[in-house]
Short mmCIF file of C-alpha atoms and ligand atoms in Angstrom, two decimals:
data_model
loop_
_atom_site.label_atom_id
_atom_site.label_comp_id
_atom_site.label_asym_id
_atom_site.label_seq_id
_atom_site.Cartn_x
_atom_site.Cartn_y
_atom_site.Cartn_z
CA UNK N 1 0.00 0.00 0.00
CA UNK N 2 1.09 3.39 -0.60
CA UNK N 3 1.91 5.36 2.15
CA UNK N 4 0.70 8.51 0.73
CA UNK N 5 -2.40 10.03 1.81
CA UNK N 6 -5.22 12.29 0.95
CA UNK N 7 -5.84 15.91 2.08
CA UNK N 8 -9.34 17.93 1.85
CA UNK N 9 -10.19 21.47 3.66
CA UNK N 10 -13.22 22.18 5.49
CA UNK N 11 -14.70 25.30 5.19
CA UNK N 12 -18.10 27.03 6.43
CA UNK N 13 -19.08 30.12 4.21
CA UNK N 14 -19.69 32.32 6.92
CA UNK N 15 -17.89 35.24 8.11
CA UNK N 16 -14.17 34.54 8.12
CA UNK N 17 -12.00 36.22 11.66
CA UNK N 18 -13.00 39.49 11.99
CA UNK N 19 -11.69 40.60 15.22
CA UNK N 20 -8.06 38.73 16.22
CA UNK N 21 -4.71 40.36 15.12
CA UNK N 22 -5.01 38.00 12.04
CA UNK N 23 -8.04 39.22 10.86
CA UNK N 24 -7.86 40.46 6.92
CA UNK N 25 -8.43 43.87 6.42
CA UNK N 26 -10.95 43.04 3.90
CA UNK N 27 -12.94 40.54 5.54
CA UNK N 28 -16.16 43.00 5.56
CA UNK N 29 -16.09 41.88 1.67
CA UNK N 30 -16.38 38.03 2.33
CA UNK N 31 -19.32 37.77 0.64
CA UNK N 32 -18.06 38.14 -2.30
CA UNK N 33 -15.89 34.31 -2.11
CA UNK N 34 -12.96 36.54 -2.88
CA UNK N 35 -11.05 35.51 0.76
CA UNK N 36 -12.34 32.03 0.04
CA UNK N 37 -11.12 32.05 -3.72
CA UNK N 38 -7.82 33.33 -2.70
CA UNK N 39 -7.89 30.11 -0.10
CA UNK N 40 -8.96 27.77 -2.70
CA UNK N 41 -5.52 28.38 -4.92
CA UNK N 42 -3.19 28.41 -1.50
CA UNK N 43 -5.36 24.47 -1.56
CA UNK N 44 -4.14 24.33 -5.21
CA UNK N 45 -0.86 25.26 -5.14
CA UNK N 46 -0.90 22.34 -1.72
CA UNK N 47 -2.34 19.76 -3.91
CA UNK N 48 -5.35 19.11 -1.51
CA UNK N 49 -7.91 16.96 -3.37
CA UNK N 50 -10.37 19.05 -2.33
CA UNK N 51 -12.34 21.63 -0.47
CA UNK N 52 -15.45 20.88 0.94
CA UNK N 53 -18.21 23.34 1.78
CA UNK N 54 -20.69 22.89 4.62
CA UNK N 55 -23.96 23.88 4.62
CA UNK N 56 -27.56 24.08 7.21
CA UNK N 57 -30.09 26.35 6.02
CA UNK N 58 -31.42 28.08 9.65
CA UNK N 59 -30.44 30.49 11.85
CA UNK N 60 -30.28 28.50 15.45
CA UNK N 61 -32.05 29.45 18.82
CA UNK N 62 -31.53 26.17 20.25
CA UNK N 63 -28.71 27.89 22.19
CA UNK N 64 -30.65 29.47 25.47
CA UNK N 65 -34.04 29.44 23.43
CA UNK N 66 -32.60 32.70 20.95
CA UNK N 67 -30.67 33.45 18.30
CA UNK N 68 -28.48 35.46 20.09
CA UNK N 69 -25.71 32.57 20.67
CA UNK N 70 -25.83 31.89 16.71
CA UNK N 71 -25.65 35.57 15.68
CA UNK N 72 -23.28 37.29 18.10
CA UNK N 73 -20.61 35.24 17.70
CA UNK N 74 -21.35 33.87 14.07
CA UNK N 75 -21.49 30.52 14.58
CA UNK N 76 -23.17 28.79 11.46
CA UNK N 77 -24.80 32.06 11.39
CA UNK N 78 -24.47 34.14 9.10
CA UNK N 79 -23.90 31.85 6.09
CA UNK N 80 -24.03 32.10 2.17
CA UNK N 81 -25.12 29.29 0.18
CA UNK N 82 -22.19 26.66 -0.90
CA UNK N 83 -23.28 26.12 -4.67
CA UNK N 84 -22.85 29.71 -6.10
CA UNK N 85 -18.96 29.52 -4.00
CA UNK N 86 -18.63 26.00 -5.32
CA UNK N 87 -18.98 27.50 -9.29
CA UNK N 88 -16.61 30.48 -8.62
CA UNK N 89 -14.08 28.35 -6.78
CA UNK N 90 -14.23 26.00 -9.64
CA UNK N 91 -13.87 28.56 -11.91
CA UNK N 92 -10.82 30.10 -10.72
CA UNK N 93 -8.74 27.20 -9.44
CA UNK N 94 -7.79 24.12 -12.16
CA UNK N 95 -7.33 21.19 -10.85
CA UNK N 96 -8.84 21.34 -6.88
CA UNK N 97 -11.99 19.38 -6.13
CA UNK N 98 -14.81 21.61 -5.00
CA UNK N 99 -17.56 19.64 -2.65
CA UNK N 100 -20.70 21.59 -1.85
CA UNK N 101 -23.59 20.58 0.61
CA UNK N 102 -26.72 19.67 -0.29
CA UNK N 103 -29.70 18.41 1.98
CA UNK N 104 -31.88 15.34 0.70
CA UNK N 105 -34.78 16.65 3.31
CA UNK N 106 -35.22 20.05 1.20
CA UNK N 107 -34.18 19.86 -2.63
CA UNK N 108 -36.27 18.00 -5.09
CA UNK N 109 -34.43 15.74 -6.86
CA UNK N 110 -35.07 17.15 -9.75
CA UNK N 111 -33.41 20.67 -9.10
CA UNK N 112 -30.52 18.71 -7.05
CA UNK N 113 -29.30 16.35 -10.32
CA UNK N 114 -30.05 19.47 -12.64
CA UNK N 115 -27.82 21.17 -10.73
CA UNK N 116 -24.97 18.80 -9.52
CA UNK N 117 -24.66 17.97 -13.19
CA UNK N 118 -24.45 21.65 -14.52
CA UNK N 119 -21.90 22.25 -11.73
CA UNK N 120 -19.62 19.52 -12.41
CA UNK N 121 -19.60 20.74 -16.08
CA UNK N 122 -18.34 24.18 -14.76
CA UNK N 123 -15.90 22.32 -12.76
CA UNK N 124 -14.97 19.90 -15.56
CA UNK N 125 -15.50 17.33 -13.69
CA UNK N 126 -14.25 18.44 -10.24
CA UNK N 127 -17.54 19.12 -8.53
CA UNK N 128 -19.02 17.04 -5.39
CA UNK N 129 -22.10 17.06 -3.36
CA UNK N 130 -21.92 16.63 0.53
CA UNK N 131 -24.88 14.38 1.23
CA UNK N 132 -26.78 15.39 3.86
CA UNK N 133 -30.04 14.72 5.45
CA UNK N 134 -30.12 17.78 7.81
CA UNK N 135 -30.04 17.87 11.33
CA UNK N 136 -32.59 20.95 12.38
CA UNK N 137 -36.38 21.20 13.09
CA UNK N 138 -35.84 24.95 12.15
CA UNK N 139 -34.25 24.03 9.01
CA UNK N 140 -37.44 21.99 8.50
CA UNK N 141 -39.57 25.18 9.30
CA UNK N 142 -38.05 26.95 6.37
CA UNK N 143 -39.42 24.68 3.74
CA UNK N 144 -43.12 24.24 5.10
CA UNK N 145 -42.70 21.12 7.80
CA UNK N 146 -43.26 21.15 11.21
CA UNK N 147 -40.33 18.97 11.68
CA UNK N 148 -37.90 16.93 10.25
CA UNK N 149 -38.64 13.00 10.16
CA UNK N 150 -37.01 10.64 12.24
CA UNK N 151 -33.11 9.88 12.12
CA UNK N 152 -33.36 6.75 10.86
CA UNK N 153 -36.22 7.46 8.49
CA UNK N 154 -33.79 10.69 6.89
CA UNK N 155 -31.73 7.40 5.80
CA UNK N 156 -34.39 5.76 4.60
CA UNK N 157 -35.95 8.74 2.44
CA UNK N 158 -31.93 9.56 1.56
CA UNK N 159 -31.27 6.00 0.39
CA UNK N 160 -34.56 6.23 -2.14
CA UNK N 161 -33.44 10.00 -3.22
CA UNK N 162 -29.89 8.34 -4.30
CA UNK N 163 -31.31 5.97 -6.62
CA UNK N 164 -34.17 8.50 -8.25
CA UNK N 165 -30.67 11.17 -8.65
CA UNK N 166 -28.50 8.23 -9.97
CA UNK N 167 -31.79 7.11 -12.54
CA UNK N 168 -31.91 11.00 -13.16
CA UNK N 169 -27.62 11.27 -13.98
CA UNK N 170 -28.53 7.92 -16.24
CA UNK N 171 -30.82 9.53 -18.28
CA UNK N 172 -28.76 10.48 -21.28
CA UNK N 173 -26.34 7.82 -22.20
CA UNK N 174 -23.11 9.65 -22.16
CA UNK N 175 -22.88 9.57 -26.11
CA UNK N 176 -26.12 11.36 -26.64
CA UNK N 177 -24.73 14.30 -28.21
CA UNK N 178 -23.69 13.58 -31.38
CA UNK N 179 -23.72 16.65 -33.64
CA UNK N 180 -23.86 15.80 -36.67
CA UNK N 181 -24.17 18.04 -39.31
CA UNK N 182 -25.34 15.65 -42.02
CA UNK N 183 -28.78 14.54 -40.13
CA UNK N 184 -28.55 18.06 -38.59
CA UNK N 185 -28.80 15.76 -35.15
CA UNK N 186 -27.56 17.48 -31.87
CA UNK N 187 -28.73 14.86 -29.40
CA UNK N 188 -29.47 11.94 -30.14
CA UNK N 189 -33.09 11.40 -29.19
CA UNK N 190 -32.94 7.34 -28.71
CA UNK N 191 -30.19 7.79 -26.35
CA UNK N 192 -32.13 10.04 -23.92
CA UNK N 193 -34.94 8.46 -22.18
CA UNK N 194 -37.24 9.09 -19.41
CA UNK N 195 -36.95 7.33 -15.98
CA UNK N 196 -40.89 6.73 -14.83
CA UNK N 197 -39.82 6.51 -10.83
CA UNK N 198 -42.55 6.14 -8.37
CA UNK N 199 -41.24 5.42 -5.04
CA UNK N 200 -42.15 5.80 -1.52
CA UNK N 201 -40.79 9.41 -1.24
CA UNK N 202 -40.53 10.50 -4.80
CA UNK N 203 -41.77 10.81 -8.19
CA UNK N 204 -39.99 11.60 -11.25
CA UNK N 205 -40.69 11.61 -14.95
CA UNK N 206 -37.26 12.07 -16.34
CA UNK N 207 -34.86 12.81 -18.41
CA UNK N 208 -32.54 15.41 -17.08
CA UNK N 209 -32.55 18.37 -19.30
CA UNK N 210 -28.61 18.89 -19.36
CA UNK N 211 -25.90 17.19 -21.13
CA UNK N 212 -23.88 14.41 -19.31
CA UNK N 213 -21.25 16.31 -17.55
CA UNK N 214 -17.63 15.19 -17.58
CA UNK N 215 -17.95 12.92 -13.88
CA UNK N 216 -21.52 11.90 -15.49
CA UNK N 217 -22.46 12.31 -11.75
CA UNK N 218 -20.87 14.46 -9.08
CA UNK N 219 -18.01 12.89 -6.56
CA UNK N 220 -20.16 11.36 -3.02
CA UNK N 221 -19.13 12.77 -0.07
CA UNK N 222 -21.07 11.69 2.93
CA UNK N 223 -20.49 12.14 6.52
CA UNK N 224 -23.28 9.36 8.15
CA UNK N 225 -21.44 8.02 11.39
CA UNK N 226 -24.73 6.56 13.14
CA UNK N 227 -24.89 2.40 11.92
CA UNK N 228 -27.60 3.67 9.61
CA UNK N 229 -25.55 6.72 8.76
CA UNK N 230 -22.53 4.34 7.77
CA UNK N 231 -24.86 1.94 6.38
CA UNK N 232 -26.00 4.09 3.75
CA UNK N 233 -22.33 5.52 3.08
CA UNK N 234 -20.96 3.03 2.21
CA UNK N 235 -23.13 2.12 -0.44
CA UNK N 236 -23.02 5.68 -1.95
CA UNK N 237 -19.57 7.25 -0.62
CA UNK N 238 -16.68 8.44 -2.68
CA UNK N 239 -15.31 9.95 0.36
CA UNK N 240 -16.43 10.06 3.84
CA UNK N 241 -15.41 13.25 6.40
CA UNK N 242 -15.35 11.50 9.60
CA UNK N 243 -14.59 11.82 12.95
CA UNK N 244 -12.57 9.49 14.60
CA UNK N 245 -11.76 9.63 18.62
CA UNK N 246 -8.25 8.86 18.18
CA UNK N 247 -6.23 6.30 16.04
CA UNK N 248 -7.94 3.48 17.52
CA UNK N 249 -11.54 5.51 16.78
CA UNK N 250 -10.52 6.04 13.58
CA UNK N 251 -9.64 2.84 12.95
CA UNK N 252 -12.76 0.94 14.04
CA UNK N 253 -14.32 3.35 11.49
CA UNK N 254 -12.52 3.12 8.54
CA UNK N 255 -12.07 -0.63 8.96
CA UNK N 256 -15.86 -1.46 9.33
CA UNK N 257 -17.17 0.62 6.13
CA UNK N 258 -14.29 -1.19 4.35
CA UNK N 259 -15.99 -4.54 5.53
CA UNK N 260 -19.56 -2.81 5.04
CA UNK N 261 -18.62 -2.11 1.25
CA UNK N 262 -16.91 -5.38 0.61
CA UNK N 263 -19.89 -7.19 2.10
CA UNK N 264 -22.42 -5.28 -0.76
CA UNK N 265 -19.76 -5.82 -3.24
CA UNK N 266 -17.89 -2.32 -3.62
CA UNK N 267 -14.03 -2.41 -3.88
CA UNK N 268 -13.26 -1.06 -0.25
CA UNK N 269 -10.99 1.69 -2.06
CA UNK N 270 -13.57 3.19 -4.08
CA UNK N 271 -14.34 5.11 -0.94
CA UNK N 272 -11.25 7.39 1.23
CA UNK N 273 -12.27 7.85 4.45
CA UNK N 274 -10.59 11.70 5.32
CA UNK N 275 -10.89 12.36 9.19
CA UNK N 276 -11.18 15.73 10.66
CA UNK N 277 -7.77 16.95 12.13
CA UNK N 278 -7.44 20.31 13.57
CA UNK N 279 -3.45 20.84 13.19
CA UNK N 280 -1.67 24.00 14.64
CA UNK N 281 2.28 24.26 13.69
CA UNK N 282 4.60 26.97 14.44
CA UNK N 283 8.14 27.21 14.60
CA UNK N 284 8.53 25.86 17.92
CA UNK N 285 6.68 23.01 20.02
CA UNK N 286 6.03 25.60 22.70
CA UNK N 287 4.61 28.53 20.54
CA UNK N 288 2.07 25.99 18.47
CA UNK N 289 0.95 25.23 22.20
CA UNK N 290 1.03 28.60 23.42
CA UNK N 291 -1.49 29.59 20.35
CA UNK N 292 -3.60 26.81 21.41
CA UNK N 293 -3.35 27.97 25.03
CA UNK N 294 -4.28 31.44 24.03
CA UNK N 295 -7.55 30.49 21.76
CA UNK N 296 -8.89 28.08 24.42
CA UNK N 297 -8.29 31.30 26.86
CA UNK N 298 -10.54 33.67 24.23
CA UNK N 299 -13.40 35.09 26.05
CA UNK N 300 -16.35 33.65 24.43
CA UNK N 301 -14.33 30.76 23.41
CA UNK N 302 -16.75 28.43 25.83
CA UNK N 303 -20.16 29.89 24.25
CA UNK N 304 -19.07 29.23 20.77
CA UNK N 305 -18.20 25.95 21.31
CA UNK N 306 -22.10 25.18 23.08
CA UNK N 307 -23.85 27.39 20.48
CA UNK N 308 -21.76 25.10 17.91
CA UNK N 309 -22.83 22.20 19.29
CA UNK N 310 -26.91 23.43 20.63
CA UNK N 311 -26.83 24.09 16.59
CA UNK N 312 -26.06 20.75 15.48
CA UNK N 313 -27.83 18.23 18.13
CA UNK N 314 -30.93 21.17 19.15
CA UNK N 315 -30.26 20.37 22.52
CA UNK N 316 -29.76 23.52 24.71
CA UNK N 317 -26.09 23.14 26.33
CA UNK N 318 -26.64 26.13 28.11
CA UNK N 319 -28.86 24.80 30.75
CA UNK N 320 -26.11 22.39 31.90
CA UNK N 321 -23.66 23.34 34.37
CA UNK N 322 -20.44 23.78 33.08
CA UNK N 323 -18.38 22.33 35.50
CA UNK N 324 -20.54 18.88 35.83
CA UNK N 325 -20.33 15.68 33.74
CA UNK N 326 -23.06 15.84 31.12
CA UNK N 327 -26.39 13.99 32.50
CA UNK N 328 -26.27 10.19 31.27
CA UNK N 329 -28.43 9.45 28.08
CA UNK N 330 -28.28 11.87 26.01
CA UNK N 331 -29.48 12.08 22.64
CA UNK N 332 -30.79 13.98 19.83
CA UNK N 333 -32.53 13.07 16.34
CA UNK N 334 -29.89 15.47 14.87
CA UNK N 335 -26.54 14.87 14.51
CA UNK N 336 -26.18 11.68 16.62
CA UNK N 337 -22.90 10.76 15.45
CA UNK N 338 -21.54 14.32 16.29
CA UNK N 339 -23.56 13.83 19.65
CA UNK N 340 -21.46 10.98 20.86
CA UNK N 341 -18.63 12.18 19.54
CA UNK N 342 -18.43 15.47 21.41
CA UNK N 343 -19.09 13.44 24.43
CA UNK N 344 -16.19 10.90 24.11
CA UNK N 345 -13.94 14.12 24.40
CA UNK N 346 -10.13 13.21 23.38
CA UNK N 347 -11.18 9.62 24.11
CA UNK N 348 -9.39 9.19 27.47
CA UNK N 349 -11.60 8.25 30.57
CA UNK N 350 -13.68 9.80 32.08
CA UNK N 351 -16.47 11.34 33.51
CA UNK N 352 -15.48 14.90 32.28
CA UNK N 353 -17.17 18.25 33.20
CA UNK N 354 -18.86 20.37 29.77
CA UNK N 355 -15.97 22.59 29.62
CA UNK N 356 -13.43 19.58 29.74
CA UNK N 357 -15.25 18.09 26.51
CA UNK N 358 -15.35 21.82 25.23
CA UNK N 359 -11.29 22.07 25.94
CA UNK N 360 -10.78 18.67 24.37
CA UNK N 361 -12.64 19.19 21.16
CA UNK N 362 -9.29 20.91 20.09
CA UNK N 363 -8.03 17.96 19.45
CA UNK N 364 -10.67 16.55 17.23
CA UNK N 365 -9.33 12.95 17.28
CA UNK N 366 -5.78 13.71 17.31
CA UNK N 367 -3.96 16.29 19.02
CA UNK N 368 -1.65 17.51 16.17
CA UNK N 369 0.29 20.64 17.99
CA UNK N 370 3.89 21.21 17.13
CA UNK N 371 6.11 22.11 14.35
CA UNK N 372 5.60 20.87 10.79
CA UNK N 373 8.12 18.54 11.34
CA UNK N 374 6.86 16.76 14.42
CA UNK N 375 3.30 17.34 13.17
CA UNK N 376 3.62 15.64 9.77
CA UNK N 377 5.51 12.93 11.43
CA UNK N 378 2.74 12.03 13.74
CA UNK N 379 -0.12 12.37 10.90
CA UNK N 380 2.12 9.55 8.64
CA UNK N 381 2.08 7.32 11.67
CA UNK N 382 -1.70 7.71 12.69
CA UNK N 383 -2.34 7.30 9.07
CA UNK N 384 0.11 4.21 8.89
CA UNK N 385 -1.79 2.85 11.87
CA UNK N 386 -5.09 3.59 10.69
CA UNK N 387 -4.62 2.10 7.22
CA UNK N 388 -5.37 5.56 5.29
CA UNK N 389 -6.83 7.53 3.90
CA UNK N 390 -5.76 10.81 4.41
CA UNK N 391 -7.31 13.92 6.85
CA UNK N 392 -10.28 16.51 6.37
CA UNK N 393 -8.25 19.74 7.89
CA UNK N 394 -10.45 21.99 9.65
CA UNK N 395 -9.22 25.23 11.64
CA UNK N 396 -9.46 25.22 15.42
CA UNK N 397 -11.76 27.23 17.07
CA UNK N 398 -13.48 27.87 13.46
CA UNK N 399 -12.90 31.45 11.79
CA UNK N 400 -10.56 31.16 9.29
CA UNK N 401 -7.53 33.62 8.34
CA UNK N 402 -4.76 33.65 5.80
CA UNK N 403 -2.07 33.34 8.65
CA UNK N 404 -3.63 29.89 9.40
CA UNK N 405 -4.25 28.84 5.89
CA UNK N 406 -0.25 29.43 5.04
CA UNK N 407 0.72 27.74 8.11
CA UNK N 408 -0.97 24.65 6.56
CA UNK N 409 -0.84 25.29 2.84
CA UNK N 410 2.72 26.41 3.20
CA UNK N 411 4.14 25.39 6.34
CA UNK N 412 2.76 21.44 7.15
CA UNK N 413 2.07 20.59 3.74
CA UNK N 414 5.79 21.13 2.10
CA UNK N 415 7.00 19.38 5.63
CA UNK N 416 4.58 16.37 4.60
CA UNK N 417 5.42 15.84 0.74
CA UNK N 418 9.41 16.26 1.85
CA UNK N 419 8.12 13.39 3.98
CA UNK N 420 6.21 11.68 0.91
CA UNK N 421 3.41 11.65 2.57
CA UNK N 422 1.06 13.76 0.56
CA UNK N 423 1.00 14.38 -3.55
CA UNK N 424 2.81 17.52 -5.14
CA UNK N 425 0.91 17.41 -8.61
CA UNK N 426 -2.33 16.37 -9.85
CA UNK N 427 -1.99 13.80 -12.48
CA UNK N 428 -5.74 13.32 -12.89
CA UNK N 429 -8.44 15.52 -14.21
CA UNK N 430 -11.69 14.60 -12.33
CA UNK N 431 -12.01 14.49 -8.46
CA UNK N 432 -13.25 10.67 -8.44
CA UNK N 433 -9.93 9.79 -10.59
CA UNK N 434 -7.90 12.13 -7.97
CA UNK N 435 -9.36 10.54 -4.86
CA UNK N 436 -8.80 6.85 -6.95
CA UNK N 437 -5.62 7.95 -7.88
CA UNK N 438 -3.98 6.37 -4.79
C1 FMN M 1 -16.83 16.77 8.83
C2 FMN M 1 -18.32 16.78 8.86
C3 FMN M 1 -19.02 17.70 8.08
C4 FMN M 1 -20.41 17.73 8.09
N1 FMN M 1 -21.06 18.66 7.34
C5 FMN M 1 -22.40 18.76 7.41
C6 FMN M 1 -23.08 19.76 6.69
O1 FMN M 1 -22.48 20.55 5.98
N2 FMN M 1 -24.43 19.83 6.81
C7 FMN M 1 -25.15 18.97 7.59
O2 FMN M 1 -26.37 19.09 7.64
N3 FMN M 1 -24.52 17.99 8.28
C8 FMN M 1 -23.17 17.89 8.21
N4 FMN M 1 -22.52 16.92 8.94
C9 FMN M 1 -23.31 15.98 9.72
C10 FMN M 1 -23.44 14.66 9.01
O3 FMN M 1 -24.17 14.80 7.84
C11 FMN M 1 -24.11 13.65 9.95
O4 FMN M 1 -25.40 14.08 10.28
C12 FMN M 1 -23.31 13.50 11.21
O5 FMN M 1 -21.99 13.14 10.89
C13 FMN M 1 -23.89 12.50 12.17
O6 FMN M 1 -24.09 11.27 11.54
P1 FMN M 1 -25.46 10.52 11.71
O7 FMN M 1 -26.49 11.46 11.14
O8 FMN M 1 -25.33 9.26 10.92
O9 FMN M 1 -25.67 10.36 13.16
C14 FMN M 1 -21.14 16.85 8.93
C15 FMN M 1 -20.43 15.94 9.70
C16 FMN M 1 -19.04 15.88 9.69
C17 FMN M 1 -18.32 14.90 10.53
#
């Protein structure tokens, strides 16, 4: 096996730092993707496969009961929507995947293949959608339900909704455009057909009206971590972000989609499992901790972390005392995998108090502090460990600046291809091929 391994970016399009020393002078303009375009060719120039774009489409109160928590300190809140970013990021970079979320609970499928497919023809064939059921009654609330259905169920509707997209994407076979001049043919009429779907969930006449687009259908990224969540990943995954407490955590993980997707017949490494790492390097040991130190010391830094997490599972952390374990049994029909997660802390025993598990999320399943050096040498042995396939990198204590984009894009990542550990060139031109490529 090679030991090389794979390297996306995780990004929220929501305001970027706006009030540390690093803060860009123009990050009032951050609408406009320009900061996040600018990122998206530091990626490049990295060779990160690619960049992935989250998305929820609310504005939490679960936070205290207001939207206060969510709009103070921007967390999820404000956010632009990742398709429009996806096209310009496309656009200006050449060879970078670009992954966009998309909810199954809220697009018809219609709109969602139409729109995947004239994406990844922008891209040429670098454009993939984040699979998501959605996690939020108030995301429900925006599109005319009450709430959204069960956890399980979300599965059940998203595992019908990937075979009425796929039938959709199969629509035209991928020679349907012929132009020919001589029958004055553009298309190819016999080779377009309709699909007829009536499922549980969904109807659909069919055909697509665009042209096959260069992946035919985008890259599938999926982030399911529930047994139903995993269940239904590994039957549709290209990738999966993940989060893993820990090599052994990430291990377990990787090892039993592997067996999931052998078991239904999939070649195990059709799908690259990228876990989410939250590195900090510097040019000493002590001053990467000591910028830890100081962000875990931010005023507010405690509140973020609880609206962050009241905004994925609706449960309101603020009623819970902060320096108490958690009560036993939690659970949510949200995010259940990020549920337990958060609640395993760094993985060693426990019981912890709130603001231990909030202290401890730093390390988002590996505690990667230190200079590129020692940080790129402990990422190739978790990754030798875990059997691949490469990390999902995604800033500590969210907002993003350039000063911590270079100290990855041009600080760890040259430290971890001297190492051989990550590419330095694209050789392929879709994302599937990049992601197959090793
Ligand atoms: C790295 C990562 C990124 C995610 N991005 C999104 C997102 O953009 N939108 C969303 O609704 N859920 C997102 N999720 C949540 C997942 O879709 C999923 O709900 C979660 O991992 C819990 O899995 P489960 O639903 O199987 O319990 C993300 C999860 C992870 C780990």
């Amino acid at each position: 096996m090679s030991k090389k391994f794979h390297l996306g970016w995780f990004m929220n399009f929501t305001p970027p730092d706006w009030e540390t020393d690093w803060a860009s002078p123009d990050v009032r303009n951050w609408p406009t993707g320009d900061f996040y375009v600018d990122m998206a060719r530091n990626l490049e120039r990295a060779c990160f496969d690619y960049i992935m774009i989250e998305d929820t489409v609310m504005v939490a109160d679960a936070y205290g009961g207001t939207m206060e928590g969510s709009l103070k300190n921007s967390v999820f809140a404000p956010k632009q929507d990742p398709v429009p970013l996806a096209v310009l990021l496309a656009a200006k970079t050449k060879k970078l995947g670009v992954v966009a979320t998309m909810s199954t609970s809220f697009y018809p499928p219609y709109l969602l293949a139409r729109l995947c497919s004239t994406v990844d023809s922008i891209a040429e064939g670098r454009f993939g959608w984040n699979i998501v059921g959605s996690a939020e009654d108030r995301a429900a609330q925006n599109f005319g339900m009450d709430a959204l259905a069960e956890h399980d169920d979300r599965y059940a509707i998203a595992d019908e909704y990937f075979e009425v997209v796929n039938k959709l994407w199969d629509s035209w076979a991928a020679d349907a455009v012929v132009m020919d001049r001589e029958t004055h043919t553009y298309a190819d009429y016999t080779k377009v057909h309709t699909i007829d779907f009536e499922g549980k969930y969904f109807k659909s006449r069919g055909p697509l009206n665009t042209v096959p687009s260069p992946q035919h259908r985008p890259t599938f990224v999926q982030a399911g971590a529930s047994p139903r969540g995993r269940a239904f990943a590994s039957r549709a995954a290209d990738s999966i972000i993940a989060v893993g407490t820990g090599v052994e955590g990430m291990k377990e993980y990787r090892d039993d989609i592997r067996a999931r997707m052998t078991e239904i017949g999939r070649n195990p490494d059709d799908c690259k499992l990228l876990f989410v790492v939250s590195p900090t390097v510097a040019a000493t040991e002590s001053e990467a901790r000591e910028t830890v130190a100081r962000m875990l010391e931010t005023p507010g830094y405690v509140e973020k972390a609880l609206v962050g997490i009241s905004s994925n599972t609706e449960i309101d952390f603020s009623t819970f005392p902060l320096d108490e374990p958690l009560p036993e049994g939690l659970t949510t029909n949200g995010e259940r995998g990020s549920l337990e997660h958060f609640m395993r802390g760094d993985g060693s025993p426990g019981p912890k108090t709130l603001r231990q598990l909030v202290m401890e999320r730093t390390k988002r399943g590996l505690e990667l502090v230190g200079t590129p050096e020692q940080v790129a040498r402990k990422m190739g042995e978790a990754m030798e460990e875990v059997g691949g396939d490469g990390f999902l990198i995604a800033k500590p204590g969210w907002d993003l600046n350039r000063q911590y984009i270079s100290s990855i894009t041009d600080g760890l990542v040259p430290e971890l291809q001297r190492q051989g550990l990550t590419r330095t060139e694209y050789t392929k031109s879709t994302l599937r091929e990049t992601l197959r490529e090793f």
